Coordinates of C-alpha atoms and ligand atoms in Angstrom, one line a residue:
X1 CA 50.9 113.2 62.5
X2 CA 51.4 114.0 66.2
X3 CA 48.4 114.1 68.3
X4 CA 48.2 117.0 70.1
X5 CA 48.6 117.3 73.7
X6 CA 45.2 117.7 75.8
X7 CA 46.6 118.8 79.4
X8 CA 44.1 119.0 82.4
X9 CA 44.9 119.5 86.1
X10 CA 44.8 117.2 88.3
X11 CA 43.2 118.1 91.2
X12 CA 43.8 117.0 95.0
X13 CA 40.8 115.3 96.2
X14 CA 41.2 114.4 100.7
X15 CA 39.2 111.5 101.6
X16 CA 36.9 112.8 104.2
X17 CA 37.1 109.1 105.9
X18 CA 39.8 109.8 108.9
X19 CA 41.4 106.2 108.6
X20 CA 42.8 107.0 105.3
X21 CA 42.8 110.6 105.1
X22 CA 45.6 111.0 102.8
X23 CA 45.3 113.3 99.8
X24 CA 45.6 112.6 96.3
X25 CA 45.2 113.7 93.1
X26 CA 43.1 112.0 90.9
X27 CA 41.2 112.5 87.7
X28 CA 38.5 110.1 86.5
X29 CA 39.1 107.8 83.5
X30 CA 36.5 108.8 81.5
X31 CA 38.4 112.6 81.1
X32 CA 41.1 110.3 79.6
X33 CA 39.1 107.9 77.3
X34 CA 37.1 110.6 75.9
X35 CA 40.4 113.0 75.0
X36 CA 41.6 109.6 73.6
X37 CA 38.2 109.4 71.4
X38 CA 38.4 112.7 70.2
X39 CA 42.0 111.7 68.6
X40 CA 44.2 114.0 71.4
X41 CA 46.9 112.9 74.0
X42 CA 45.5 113.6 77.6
X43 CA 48.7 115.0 79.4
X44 CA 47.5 115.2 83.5
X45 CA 49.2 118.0 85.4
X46 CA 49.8 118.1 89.2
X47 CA 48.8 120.7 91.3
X48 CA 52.0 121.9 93.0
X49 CA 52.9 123.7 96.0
X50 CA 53.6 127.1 93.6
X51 CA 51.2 127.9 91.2
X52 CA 54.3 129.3 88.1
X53 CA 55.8 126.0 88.4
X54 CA 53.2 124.4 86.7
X55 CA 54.4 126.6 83.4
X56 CA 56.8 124.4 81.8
X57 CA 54.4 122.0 82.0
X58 CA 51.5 124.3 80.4
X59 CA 54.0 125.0 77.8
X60 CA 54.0 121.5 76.2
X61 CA 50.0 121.4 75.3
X62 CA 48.3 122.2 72.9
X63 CA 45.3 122.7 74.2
X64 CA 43.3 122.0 77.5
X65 CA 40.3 120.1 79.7
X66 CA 38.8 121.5 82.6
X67 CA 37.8 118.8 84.1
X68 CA 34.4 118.3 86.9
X69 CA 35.4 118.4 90.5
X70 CA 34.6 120.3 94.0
X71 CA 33.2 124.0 94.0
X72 CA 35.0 126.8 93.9
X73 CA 36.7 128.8 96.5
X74 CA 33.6 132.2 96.5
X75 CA 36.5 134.2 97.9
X76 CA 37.5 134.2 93.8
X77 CA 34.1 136.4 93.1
X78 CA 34.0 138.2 96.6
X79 CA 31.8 136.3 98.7
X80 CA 31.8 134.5 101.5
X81 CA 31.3 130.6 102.6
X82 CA 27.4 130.3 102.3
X83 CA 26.3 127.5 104.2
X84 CA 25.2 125.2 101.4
X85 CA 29.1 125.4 99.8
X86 CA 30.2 122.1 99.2
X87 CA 34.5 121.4 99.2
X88 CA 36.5 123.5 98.0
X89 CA 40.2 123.8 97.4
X90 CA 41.9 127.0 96.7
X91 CA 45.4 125.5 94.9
X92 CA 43.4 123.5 92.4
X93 CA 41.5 126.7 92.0
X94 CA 44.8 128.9 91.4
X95 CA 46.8 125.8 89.1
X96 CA 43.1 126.3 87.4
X97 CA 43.4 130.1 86.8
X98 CA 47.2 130.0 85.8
X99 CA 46.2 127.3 83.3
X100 CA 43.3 129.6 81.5
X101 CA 45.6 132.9 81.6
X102 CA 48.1 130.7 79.9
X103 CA 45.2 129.7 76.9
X104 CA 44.1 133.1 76.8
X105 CA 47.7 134.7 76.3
X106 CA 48.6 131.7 73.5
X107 CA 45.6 131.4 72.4
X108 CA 45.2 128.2 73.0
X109 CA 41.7 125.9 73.3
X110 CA 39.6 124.7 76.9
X111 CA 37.2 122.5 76.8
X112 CA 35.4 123.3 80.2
X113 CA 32.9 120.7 81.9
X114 CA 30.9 121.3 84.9
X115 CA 33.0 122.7 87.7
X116 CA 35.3 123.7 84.4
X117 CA 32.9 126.3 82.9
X118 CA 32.6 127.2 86.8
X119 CA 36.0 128.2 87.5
X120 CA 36.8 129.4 83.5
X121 CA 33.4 131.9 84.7
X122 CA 35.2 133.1 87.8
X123 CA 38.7 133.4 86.1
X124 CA 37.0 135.5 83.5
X125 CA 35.6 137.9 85.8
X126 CA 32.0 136.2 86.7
X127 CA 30.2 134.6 89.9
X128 CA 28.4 132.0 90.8
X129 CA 25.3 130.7 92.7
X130 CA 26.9 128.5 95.5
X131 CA 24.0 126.6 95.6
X132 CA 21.2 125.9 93.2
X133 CA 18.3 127.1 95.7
X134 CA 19.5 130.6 95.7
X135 CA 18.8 131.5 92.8
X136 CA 14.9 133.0 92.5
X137 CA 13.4 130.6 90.4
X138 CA 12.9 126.8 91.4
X139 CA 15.6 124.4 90.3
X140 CA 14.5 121.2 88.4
X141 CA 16.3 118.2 89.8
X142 CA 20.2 119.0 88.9
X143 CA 22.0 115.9 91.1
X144 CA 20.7 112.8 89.3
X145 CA 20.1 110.1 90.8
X146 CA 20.3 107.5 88.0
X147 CA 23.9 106.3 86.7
X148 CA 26.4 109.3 85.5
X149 CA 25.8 108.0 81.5
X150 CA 22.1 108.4 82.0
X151 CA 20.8 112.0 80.1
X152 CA 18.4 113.3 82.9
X153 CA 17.4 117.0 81.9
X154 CA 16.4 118.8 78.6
X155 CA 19.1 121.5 77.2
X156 CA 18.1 123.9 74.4
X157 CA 21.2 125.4 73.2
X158 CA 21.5 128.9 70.8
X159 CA 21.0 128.0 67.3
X160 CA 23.6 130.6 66.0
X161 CA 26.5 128.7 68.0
X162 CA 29.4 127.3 68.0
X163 CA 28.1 125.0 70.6
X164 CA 25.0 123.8 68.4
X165 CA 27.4 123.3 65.0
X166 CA 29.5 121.1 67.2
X167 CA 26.6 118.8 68.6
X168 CA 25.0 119.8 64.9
X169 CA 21.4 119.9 67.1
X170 CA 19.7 122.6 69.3
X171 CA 18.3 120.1 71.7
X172 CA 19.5 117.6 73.4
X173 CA 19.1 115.8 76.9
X174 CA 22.2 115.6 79.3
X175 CA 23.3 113.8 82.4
X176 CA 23.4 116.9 85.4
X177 CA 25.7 116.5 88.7
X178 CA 25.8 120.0 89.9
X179 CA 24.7 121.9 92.5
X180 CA 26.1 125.3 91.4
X181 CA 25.9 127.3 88.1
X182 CA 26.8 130.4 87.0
X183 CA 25.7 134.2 88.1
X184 CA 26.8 136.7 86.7
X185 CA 27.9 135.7 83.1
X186 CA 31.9 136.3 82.6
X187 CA 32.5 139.8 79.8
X188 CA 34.2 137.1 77.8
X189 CA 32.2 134.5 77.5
X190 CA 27.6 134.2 76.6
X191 CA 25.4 131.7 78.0
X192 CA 24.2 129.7 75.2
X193 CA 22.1 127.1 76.5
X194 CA 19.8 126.7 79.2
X195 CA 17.4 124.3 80.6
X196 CA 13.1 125.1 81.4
X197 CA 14.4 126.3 84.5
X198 CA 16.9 129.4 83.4
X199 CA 19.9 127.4 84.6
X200 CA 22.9 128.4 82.1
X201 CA 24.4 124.7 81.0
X202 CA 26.7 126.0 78.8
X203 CA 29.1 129.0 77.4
X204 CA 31.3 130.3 74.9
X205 CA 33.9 132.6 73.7
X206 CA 32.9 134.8 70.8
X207 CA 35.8 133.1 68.5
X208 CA 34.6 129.3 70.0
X209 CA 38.0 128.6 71.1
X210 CA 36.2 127.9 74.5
X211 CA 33.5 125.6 74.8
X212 CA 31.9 125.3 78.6
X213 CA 29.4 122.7 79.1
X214 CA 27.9 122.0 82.8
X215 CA 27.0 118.4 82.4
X216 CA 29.6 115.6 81.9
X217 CA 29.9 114.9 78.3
X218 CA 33.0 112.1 79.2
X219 CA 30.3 109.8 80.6
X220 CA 27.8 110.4 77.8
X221 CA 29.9 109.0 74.6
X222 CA 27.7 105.5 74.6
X223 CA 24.4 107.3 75.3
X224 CA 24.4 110.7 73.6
X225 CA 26.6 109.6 71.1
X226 CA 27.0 113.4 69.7
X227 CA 28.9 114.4 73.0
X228 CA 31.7 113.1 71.4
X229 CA 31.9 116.3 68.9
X230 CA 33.3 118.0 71.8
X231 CA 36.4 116.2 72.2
X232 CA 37.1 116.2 68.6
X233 CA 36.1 119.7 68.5
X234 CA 39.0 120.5 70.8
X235 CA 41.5 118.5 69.5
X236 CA 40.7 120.1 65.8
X237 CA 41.4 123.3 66.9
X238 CA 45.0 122.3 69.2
X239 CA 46.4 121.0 66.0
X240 CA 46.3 124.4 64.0
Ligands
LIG1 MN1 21.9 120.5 84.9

């Protein structure tokens, strides 16, 4: 049987170091070993200078990542630069939305992680904090320290879904690298687990065809060995 085709952008990353300031695009191995583990084809995408060009391309998977990455431009949800905003890039952030209109008009599934369930938020009509400390209540620490396979923080996740049936628990402890999360919760999608501190760490679609987490699942398949549900959970529902 073919395996299906996972495709993910890839997006353009400038080394801030002036004596080799050349951009690139790049995507971490661990997007690629993890779609490999959950039986799928990763197929990467570049980000090109026009954001319909990328189409043909869209057209050949089956379903997609949304991979971890930079924050997103706030001009997307109607705000402006706060200091704290980390980089952003605004044609990874537009390959981004063309690819979820695409899934959403064939219907096809996203598996979103960390800045993924950001930008899937904004493309769906939600906002974000750009920064963790503006929200009202306290953050716990969210920008480990330790190792990016080492589960940090607490998640309790909504026992009614699709989210919990795919890890098969309610609790579980994640790695976190983020300093944003998510506002104002898309129409689309619900919020359906949290840590102690109120901070959404992942959402849905009603149907489960989208599954946003806002840790890094790709570095947890030695240490949380259930992470790797989600990967096979995508690639189940691109071959039907
Ligand atoms: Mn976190």
């Amino acid at each position: 049987m073919k395996k299906p085709l996972i495709g993910l952008i890839l997006p353009a990353y400038t080394n801030p170091n002036p004596e080799c300031s050349h951009t690139r695009q790049l995507i971490s191995t661990a997007y690629i070993r993890a779609i490999e583990a959950g039986g799928g084809t990763p197929l990467a995408i570049p980000s090109l200078r026009c954001a319909e060009d990328i189409d043909p391309l869209l057209n050949l998977c089956d379903g997609f990542l949304l991979p971890g990455g930079i924050d997103v431009d706030p001009r997307l949800y109607g705000e402006n630069p706060h200091a704290l905003l980390d980089c952003v890039n605004l044609a990874t952030d537009q390959a981004e939305i063309r690819l979820i209109s695409h899934a959403k008009t064939c219907g096809k599934p996203i598996l979103a992680i960390c800045r993924g369930i950001q930008i899937l938020n904004v493309a769906l009509g939600g906002t974000l904090y750009q920064d963790l400390s503006l929200r009202d209540t306290k953050p716990m620490l969210h920008s480990q320290n330790q190792s990016r396979d080492y589960p940090i923080h607490q998640v309790t996740i909504e026992q009614d879904s699709h989210l919990a049936s795919i890890l098969r628990t309610t609790q579980t402890y994640t790695n976190s690298l983020h300093h944003q999360c998510i506002k104002d919760c898309a129409p689309e999608l619900r919020v359906v687990a949290t840590t102690t501190d109120g901070v959404p760490e992942a959402a849905e679609s009603t149907d489960g065809r989208w599954i946003a987490v806002q840790w890094h699942p790709e570095e947890l398949l030695q240490t949380v060995p259930c992470m790797v549900g989600l990967f096979e959970d995508l690639v189940r529902k691109a071959s039907v």
